[in-house]
Coordinates of C-alpha atoms in Angstrom, one line a residue:
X67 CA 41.1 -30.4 33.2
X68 CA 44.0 -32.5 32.7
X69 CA 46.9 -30.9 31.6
X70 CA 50.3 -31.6 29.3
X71 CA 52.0 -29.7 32.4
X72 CA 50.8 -32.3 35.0
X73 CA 53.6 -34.6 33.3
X74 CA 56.4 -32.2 34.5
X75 CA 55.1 -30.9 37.9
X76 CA 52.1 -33.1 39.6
X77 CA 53.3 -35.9 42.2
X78 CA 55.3 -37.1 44.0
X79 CA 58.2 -38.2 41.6
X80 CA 58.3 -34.3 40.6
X81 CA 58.7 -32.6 43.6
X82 CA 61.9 -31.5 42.3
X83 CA 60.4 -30.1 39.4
X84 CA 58.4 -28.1 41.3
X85 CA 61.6 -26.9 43.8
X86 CA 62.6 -25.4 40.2
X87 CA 59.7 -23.7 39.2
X88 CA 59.6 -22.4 42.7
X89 CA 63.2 -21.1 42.3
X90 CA 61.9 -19.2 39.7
X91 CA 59.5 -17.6 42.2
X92 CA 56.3 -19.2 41.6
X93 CA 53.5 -20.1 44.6
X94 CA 52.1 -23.6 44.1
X95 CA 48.6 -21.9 42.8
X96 CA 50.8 -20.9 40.0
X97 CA 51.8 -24.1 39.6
X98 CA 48.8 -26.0 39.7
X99 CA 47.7 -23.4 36.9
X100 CA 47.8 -24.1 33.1
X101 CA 51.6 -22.9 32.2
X102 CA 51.3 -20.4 29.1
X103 CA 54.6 -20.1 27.4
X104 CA 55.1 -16.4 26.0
X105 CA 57.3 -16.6 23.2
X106 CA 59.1 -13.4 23.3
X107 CA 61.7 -12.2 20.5
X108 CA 62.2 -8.9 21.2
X109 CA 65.9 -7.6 21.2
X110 CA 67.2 -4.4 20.8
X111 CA 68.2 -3.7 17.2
X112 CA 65.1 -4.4 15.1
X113 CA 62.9 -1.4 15.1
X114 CA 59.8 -3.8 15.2
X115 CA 60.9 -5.8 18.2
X116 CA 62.3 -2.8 20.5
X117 CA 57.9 -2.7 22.1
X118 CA 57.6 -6.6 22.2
X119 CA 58.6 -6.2 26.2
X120 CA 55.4 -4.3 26.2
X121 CA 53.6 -6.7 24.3
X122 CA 54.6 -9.4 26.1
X123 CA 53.5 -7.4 29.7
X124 CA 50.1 -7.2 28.3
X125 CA 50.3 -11.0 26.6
X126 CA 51.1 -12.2 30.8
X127 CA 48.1 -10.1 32.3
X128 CA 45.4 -11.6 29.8
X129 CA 46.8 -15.1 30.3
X130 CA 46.7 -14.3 34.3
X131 CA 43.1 -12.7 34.0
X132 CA 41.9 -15.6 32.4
X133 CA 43.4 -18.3 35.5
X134 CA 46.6 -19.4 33.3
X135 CA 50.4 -18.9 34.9
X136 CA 52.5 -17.1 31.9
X137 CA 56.6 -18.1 31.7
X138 CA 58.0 -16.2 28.9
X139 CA 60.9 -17.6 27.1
X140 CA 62.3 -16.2 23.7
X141 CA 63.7 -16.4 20.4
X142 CA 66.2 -14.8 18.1
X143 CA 65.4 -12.2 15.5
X144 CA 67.0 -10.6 12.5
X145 CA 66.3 -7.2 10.8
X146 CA 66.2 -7.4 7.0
X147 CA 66.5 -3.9 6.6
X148 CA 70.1 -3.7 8.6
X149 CA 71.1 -7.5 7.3
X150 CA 70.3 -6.0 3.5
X151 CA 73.3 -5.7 1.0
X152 CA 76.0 -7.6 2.7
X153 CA 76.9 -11.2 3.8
X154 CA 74.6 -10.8 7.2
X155 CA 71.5 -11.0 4.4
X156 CA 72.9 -14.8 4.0
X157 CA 71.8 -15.7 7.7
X158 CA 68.0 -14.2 7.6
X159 CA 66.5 -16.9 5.8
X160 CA 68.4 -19.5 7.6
X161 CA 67.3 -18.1 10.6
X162 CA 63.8 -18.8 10.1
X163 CA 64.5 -22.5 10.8
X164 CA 66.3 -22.0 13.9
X165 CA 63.3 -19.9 15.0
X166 CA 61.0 -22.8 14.3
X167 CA 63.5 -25.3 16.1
X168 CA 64.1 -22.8 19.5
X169 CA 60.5 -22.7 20.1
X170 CA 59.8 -26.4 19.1
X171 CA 62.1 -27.1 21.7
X172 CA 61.9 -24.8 24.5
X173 CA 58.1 -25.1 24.8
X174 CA 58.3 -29.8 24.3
X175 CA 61.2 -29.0 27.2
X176 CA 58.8 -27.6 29.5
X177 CA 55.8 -29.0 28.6
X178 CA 53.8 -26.4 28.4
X179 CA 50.0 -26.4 28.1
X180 CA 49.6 -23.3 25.2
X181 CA 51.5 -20.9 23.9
X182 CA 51.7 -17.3 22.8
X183 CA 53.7 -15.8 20.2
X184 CA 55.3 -13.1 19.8
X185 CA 56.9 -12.3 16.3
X186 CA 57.1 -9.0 14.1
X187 CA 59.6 -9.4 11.8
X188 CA 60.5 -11.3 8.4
X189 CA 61.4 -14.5 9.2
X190 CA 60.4 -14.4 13.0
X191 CA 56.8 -14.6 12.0
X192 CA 57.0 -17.8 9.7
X193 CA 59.4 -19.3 12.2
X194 CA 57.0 -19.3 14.8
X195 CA 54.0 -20.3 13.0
X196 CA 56.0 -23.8 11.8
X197 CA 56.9 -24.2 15.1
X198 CA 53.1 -23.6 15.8
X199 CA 51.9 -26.2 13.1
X200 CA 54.8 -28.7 14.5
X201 CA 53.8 -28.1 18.4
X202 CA 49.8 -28.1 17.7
X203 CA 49.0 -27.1 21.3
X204 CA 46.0 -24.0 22.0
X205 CA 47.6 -21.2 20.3
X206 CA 47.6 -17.3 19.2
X207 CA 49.9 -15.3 17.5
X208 CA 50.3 -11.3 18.5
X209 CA 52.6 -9.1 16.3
X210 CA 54.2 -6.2 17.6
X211 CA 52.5 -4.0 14.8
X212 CA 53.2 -1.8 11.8
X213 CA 55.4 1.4 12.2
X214 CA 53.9 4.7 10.4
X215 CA 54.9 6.5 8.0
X216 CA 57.3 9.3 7.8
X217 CA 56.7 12.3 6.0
X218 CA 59.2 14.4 3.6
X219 CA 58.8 16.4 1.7
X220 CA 55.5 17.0 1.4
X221 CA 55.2 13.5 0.9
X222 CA 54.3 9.3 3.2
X223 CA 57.9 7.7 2.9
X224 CA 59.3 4.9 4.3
X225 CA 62.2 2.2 4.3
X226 CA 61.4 1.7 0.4
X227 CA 61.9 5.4 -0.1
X228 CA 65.6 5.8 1.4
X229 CA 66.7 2.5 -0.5
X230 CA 65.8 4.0 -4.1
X231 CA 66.6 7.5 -2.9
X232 CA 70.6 5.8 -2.9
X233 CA 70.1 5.4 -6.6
X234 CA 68.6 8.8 -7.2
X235 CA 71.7 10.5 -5.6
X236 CA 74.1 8.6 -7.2
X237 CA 72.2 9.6 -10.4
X238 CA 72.8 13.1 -9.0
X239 CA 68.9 13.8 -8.8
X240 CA 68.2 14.3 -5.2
X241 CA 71.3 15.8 -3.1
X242 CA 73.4 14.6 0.1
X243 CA 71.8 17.1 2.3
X244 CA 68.2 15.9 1.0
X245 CA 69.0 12.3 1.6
X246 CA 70.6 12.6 5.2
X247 CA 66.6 14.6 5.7
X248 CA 64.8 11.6 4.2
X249 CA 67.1 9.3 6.7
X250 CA 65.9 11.0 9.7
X251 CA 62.5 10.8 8.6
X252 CA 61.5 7.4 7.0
X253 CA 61.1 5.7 9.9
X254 CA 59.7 7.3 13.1
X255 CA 58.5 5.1 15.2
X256 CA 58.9 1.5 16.1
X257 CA 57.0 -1.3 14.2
X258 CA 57.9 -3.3 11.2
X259 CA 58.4 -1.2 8.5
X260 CA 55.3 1.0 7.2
X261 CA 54.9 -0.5 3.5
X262 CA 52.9 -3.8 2.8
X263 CA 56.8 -5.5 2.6
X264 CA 57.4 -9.1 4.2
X265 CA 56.8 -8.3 7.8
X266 CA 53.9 -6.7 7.3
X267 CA 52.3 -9.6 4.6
X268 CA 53.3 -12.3 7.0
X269 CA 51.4 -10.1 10.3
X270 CA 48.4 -10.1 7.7
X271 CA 48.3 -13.5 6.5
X272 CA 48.8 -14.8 10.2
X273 CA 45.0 -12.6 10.4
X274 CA 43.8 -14.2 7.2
X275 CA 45.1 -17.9 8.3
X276 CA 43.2 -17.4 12.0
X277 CA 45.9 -17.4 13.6
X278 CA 45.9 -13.7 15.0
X279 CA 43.1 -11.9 16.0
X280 CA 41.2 -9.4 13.9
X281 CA 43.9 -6.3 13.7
X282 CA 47.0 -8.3 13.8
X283 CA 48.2 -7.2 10.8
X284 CA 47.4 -3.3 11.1
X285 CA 46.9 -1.8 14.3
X286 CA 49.5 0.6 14.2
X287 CA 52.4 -0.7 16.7
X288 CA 52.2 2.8 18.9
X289 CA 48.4 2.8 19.9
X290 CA 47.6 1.4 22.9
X291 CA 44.8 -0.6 20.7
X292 CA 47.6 -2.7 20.3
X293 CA 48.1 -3.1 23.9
X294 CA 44.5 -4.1 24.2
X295 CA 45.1 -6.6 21.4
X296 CA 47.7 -8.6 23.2
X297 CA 46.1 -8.6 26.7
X298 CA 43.1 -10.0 24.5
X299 CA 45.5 -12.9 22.8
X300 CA 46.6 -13.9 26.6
X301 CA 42.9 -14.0 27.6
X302 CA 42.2 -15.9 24.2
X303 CA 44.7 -18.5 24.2
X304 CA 43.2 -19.9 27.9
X305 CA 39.7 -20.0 26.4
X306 CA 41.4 -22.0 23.1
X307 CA 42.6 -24.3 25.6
X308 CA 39.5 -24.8 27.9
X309 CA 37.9 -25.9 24.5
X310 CA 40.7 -28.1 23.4
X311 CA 41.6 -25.7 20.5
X312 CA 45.0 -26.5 18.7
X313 CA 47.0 -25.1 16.1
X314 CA 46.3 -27.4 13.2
X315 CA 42.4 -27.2 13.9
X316 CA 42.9 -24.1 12.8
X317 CA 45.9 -24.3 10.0
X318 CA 43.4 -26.6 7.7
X319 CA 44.1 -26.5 3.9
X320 CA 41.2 -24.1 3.7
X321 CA 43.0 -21.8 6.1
X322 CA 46.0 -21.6 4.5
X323 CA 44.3 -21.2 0.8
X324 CA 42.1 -18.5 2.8
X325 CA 45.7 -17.0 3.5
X326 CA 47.1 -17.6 -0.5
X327 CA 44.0 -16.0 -1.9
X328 CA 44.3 -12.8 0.8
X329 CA 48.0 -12.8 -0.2
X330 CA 46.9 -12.1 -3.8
X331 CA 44.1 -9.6 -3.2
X332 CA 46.7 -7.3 -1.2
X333 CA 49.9 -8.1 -3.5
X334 CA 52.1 -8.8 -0.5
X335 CA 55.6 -9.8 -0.6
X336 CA 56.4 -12.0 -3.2
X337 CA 58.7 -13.5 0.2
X338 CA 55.2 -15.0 1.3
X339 CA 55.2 -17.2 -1.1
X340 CA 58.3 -18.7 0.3
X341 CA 56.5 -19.1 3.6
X342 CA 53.2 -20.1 3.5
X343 CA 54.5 -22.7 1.6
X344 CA 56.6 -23.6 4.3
X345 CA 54.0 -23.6 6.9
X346 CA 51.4 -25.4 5.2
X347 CA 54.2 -28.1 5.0
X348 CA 54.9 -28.1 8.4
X349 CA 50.6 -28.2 9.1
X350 CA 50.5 -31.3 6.8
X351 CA 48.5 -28.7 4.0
X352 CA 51.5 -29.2 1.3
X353 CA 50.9 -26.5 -1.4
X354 CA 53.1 -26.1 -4.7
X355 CA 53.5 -23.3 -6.7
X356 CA 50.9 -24.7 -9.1
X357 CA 48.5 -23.8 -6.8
X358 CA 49.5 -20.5 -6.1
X359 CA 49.3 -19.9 -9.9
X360 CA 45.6 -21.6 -10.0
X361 CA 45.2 -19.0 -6.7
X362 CA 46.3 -15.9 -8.4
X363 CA 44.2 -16.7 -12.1
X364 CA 41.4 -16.5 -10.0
X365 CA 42.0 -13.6 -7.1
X366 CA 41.7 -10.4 -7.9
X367 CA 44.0 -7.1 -6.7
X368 CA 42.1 -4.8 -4.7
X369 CA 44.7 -3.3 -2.3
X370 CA 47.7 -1.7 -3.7
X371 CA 49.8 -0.5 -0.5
X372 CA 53.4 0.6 -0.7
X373 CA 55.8 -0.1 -3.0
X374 CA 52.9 -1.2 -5.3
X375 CA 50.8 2.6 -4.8
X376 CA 51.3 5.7 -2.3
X377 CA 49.2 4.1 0.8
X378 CA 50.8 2.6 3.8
X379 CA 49.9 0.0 6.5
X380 CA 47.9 2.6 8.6
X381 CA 45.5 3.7 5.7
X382 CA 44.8 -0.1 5.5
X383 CA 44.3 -0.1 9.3
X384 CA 41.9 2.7 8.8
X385 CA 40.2 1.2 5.9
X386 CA 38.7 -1.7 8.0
X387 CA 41.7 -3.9 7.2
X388 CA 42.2 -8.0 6.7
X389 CA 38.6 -8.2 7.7
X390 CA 37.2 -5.9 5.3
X391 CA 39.6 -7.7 2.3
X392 CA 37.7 -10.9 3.6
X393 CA 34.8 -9.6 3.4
X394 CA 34.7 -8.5 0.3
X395 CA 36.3 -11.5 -1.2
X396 CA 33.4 -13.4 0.4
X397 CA 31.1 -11.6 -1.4
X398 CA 32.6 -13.9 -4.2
X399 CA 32.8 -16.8 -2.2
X400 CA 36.7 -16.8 -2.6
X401 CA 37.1 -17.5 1.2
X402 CA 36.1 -20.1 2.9
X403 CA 34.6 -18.7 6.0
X404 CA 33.6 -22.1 7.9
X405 CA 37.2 -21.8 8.7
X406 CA 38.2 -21.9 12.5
X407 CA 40.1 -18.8 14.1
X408 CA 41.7 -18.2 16.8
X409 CA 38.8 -16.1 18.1
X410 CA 37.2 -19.5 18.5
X411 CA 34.6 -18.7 16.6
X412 CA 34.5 -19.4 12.4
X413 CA 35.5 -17.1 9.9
X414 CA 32.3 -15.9 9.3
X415 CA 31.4 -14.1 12.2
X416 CA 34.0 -12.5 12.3
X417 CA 33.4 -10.8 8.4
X418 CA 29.9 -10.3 9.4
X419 CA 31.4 -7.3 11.1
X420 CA 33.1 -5.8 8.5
X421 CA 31.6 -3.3 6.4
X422 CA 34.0 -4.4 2.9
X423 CA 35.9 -2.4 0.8
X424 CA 36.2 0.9 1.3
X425 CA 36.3 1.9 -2.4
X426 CA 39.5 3.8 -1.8
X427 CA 42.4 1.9 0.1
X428 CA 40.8 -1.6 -0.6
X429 CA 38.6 -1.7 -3.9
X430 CA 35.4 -3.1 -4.7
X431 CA 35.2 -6.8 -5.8
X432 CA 33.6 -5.4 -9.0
X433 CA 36.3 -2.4 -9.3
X434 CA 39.4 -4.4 -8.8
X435 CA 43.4 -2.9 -9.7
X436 CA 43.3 -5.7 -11.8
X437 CA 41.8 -8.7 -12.3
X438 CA 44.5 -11.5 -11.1
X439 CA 46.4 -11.8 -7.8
X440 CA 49.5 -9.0 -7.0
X441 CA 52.1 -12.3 -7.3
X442 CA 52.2 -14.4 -10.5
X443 CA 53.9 -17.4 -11.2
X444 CA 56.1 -17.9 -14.0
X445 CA 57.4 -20.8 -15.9
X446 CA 59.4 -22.0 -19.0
X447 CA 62.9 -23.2 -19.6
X448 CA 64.8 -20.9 -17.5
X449 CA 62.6 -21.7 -14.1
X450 CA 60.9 -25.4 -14.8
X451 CA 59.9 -25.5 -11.3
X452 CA 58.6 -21.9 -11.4
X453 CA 59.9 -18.6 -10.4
X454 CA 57.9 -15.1 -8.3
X455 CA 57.0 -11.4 -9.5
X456 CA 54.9 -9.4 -7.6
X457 CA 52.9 -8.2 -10.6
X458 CA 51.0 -5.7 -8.6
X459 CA 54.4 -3.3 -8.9
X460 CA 55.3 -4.4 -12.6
X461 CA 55.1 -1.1 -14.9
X462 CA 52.7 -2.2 -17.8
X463 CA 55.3 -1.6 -20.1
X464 CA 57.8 -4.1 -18.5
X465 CA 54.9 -6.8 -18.7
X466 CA 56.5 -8.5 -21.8
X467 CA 60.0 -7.4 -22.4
X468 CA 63.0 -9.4 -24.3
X469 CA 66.4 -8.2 -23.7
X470 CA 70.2 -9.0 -23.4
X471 CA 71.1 -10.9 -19.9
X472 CA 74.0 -9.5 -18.2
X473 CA 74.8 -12.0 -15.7
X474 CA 76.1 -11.6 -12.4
X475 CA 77.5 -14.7 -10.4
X476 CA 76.8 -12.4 -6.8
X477 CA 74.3 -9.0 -5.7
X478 CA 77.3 -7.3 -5.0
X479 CA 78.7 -7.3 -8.7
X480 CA 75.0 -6.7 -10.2
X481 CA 74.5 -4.0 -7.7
X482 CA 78.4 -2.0 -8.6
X483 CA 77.4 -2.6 -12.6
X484 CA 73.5 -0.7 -12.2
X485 CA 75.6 2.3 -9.7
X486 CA 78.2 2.2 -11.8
X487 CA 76.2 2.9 -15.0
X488 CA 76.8 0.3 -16.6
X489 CA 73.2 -1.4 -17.3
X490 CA 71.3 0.5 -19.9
X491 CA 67.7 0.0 -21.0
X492 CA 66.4 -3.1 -22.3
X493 CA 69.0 -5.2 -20.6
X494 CA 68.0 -8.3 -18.3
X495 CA 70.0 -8.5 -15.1
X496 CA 70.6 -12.0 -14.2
X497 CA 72.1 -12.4 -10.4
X498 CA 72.4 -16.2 -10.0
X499 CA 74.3 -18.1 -7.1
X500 CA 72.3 -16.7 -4.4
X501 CA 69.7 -19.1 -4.0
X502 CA 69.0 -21.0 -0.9
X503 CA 72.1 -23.6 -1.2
X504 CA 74.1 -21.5 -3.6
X505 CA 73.7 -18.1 -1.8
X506 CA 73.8 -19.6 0.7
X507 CA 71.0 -18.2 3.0
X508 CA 68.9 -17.1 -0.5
X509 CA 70.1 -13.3 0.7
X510 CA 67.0 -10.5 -0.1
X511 CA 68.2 -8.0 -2.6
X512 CA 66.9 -5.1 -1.9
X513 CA 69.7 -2.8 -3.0
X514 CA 69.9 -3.6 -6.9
X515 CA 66.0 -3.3 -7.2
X516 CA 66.0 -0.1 -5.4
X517 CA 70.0 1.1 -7.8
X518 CA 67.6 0.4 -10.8
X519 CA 64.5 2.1 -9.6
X520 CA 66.6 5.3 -8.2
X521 CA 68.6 5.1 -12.0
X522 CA 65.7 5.9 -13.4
X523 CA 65.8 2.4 -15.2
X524 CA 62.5 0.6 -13.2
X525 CA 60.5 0.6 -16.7
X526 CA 62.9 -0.5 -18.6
X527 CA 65.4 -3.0 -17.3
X528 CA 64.4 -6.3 -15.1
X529 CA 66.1 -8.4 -12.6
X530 CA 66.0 -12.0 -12.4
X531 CA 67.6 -14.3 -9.7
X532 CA 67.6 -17.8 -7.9
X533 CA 67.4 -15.4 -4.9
X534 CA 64.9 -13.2 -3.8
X535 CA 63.7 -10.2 -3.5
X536 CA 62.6 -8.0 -0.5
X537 CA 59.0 -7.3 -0.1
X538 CA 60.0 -3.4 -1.0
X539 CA 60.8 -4.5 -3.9
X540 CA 58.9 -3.0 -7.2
X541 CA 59.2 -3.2 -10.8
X542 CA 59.8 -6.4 -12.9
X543 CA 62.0 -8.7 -10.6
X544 CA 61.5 -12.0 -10.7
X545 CA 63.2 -14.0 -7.8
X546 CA 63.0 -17.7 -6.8
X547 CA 63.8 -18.9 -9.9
X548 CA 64.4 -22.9 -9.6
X549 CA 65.8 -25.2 -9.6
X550 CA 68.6 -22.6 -8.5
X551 CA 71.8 -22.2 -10.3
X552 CA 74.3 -24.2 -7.1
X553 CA 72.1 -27.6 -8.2
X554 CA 73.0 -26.9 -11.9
X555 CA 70.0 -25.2 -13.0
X556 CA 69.7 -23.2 -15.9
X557 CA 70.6 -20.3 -14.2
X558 CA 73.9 -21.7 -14.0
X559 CA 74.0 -22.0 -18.1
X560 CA 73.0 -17.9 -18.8
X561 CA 75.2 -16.0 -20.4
X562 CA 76.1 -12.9 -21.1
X563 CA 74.3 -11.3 -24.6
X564 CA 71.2 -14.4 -24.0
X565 CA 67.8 -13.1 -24.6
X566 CA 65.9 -13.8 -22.2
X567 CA 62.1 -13.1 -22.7
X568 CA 59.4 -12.3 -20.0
X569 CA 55.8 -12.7 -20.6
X570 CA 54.1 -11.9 -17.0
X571 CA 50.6 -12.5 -18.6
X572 CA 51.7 -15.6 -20.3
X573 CA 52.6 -16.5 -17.2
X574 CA 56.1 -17.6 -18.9
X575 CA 60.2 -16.8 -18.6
X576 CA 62.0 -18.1 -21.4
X577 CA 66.1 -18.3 -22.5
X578 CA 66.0 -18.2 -25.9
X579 CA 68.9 -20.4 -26.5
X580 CA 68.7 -23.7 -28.3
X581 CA 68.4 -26.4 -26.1
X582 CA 71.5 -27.9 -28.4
X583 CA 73.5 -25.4 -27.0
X584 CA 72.4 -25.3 -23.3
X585 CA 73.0 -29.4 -23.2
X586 CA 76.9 -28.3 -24.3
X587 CA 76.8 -25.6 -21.7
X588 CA 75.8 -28.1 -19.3
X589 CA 78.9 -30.5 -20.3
X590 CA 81.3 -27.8 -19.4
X591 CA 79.5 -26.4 -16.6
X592 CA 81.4 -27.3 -12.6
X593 CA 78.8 -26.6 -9.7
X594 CA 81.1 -24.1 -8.1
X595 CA 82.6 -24.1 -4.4
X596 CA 80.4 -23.3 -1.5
X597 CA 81.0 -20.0 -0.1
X598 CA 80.6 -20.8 3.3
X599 CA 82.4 -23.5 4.2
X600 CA 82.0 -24.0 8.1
X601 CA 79.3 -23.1 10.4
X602 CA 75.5 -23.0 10.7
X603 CA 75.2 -21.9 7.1
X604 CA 77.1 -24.7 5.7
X605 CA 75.0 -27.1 7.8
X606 CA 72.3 -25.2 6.4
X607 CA 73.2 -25.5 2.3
X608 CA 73.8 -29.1 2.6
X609 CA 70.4 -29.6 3.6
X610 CA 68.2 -26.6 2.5
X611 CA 65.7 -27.2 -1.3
X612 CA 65.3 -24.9 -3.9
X613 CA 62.5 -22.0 -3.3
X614 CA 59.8 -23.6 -4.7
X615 CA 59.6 -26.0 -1.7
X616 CA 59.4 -23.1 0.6
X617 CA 63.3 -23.3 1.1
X618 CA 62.7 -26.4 3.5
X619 CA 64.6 -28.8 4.3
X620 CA 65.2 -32.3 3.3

């Protein structure tokens, strides 16, 4: 077999190439080997990365039982949880790209003959799979895995649950002493966090997309299942490459609509809508929000995991998981299963294994939650180019709602006014100025959701921004409204006392101001001054689209 490494170490002219590689400690049967680069970001603050090492350990033996010579190289990280409610949320997003770009550029360096990655967090796992699309070399993707649950009080919690448990003590409804309990127990293991938030969505989708084996997305991160797993991804990625395999023969436009239709039948993160964009532009499979609307009208919700209902990632793991959604969505024929997977085998043998729905943790096709997709699209005069609510976690009552915006140019303001008491029912929290440019870094809010839903407010006020919202998130909060409000959208022209009017089954998000008066708002209006002014993030705003492009860039 003829191989892209042969261009770096074979002949004469790269005999110093291979003096390096044997610096590094390597025989020349290693060298004459296929070189497997193991993308590793594991580090030592995100509780989902602190096993990767293990991962990767397992990742190496597969690749070396199946005749390749692993080299891991790795990646940065950043945990949304830790980053959440101060100005280190502005560099998650803007992270993703650099992930994409470090492992576009380590593994063209080298040239290396496949690769393995190793992701398990927000943005790591998006990063990687651009970088995947852009590379298109024999590939798999192998997540660290979910974390469990924690119990209290009787009761599953996780990462959601101490977030709105800050709003219920500050409400005075849940004491000090109980909180500092619920923090010791909401997260007990390592993994990405237990709930079906963005981590967890993207590890699913990377399934759904065949880019992961089947259990990616839910074997529990402390089984040694997931061990098995990864020695099975090294193993996998060498027979990918015998059979000339690649990345985009897998990320088709039926793959990543396989992915947006999954997405909808397990109301993930309304943040993977912001990705899979993303990577189907990087795969040459450009979607629009359009067609995530067009994907939702026609998906139903069958899975409603945490913060959408009680269950967690491991009841889903138990229930068959992305296989048995797939398969019961097949049973419609809303997935196309000639799709190729990483498995190297189509998409229907894989589902031909899968007993379906469960009837409890994933519903019947015929017995759905409800009969659209968990994310819905909405439009009008206040988002032309669209805005995101995961609809799975909307109250019905808060499913048409017109109230008075109170606007807030920044999360920290919006988050002191809800804490503070001063939001009330009925009102419309507007947080604008925290999109991808004007944020900038589009920061997840995680914290005002969570001070609205512990103030006992979640059925009656909503939140609205140019920003976004973690995948925790419940309730009606609509985030990537755009065009933002930094490129002069009508965020920018809210103000406060507006009705604004939500109709999530309309599909529609309208400011019910004449649009005589918003084209004399606009003659007054000044695009403020960036708030980051030097560094990678101001690199990043000059050159970084609204949301509904997937927050690329130009």
């Amino acid at each position: 077999m003829e191989l892209r490494s042969d261009r770096m170490k074979k002949g004469l002219t790269r005999a110093p190439h291979r003096s390096l590689l044997k610096a590094d400690g390597l025989t020349d049967e290693e060298i004459s080997r296929p070189l497997v680069a193991v993308v590793n970001s594991a580090n030592e603050i995100i509780p989902g990365h602190l096993q990767l090492d293990a991962i990767a350990d397992a990742v190496k033996a597969g690749v070396r039982i199946a005749g390749g010579t692993p080299l891991e190289v790795s990646t940065i990280g950043i945990c949304d949880g830790i980053a959440m409610g101060h100005a280190g949320m502005r560099y998650s997003l803007a992270s993703r790209e650099v992930i994409a770009d470090s492992v576009e550029l380590a593994v063209q360096a080298h040239a290396f003959d496949a690769l393995v990655l190793i992701p398990n967090c927000d943005k790591i796992i998006p990063g990687m799979l651009m970088a995947a699309a852009r590379l298109d070399l024999p590939t798999v993707v192998v997540s660290g895995g979910p974390m469990l649950a924690g119990k209290w009080q009787g009761r599953d919690v996780d990462l959601d649950t101490v977030f709105s448990t800050v709003g219920a003590v500050n409400a005075g409804a849940v004491s000090e002493e109980d909180m500092c309990a619920l923090e010791n127990a909401a997260c007990p293991t390592c993994g990405s966090c237990s709930g079906l938030f963005t981590a967890n969505s993207m590890n699913c989708l990377t399934e759904a997309i065949g880019m992961g084996l089947p259990g990616n997305g839910t074997i529990p991160a402390v089984y040694s299942e997931r061990i098995r797993l990864a020695k099975h991804a090294g193993m996998q990625v060498m027979e990918l490459l015998k059979r000339g395999i690649t990345a985009r023969d897998i990320m088709t436009p039926a793959a990543i609509r396989n992915g947006m239709t999954v997405d909808m039948a397990f109301g993930g993160s309304s943040n993977t809508v912001l990705h899979l964009t993303a990577i189907a532009h990087e795969a040459g499979a450009d979607i629009t929000l359009a067609d995530w609307s067009e994907v939702s009208a026609r998906t139903p919700n069958l899975v409603r995991i945490s913060p959408a209902g009680e269950y967690h990632m491991e009841d889903l793991y138990f229930a068959g998981g992305i296989s048995a959604i797939m398969a019961e969505l097949a049973k419609r024929d809303l997935v196309d299963d000639s799709a190729m997977t990483v498995t190297g085998e189509k998409l229907r043998r894989t589902l031909k294994s899968s007993a379906g729905a469960d009837g409890t943790v994933i519903r019947s096709i015929d017995d759905p939650y409800y009969p659209e997709g968990g994310l819905r699209v909405l439009t009008g005069n206040l988002a032309p180019r669209g805005a995101v609510v995961k609809q799975s976690a909307v109250a019905p009552e808060m499913r048409q709602h017109a109230g008075p915006a109170r606007v807030f140019d920044s999360e920290e303001a919006a988050s002191d006014a809800i804490l503070g008491g001063k939001i009330v029912a009925g009102d419309v929290v507007v947080i604008r100025y925290e999109g991808p440019r004007g944020g900038p870094g589009m920061r997840e809010m995680l914290a005002p959701t969570s001070a609205v839903k512990g103030m006992g407010l979640a059925s009656s006020v909503a939140l609205i921004t140019d920003g976004r919202f973690s995948g925790a998130t419940s309730g009606a909060s609509i985030g990537h409204v755009s065009p933002e409000a930094a490129e002069g959208g009508p965020m920018a022209l809210v103000q406060d006392g507006d009705t604004i009017e939500i109709d999530i089954d309309a599909g529609t998000l309208t400011l019910a101001v004449t649009d005589e008066r918003l084209a004399v708002r606009r003659r007054e209006w000044t695009a403020p001054e960036p708030k980051v002014k030097s560094g990678y993030l101001a690199r990043y705003a000059r050159f970084v689209q609204s949301a509904d492009t997937g927050a690329v860039f130009e």
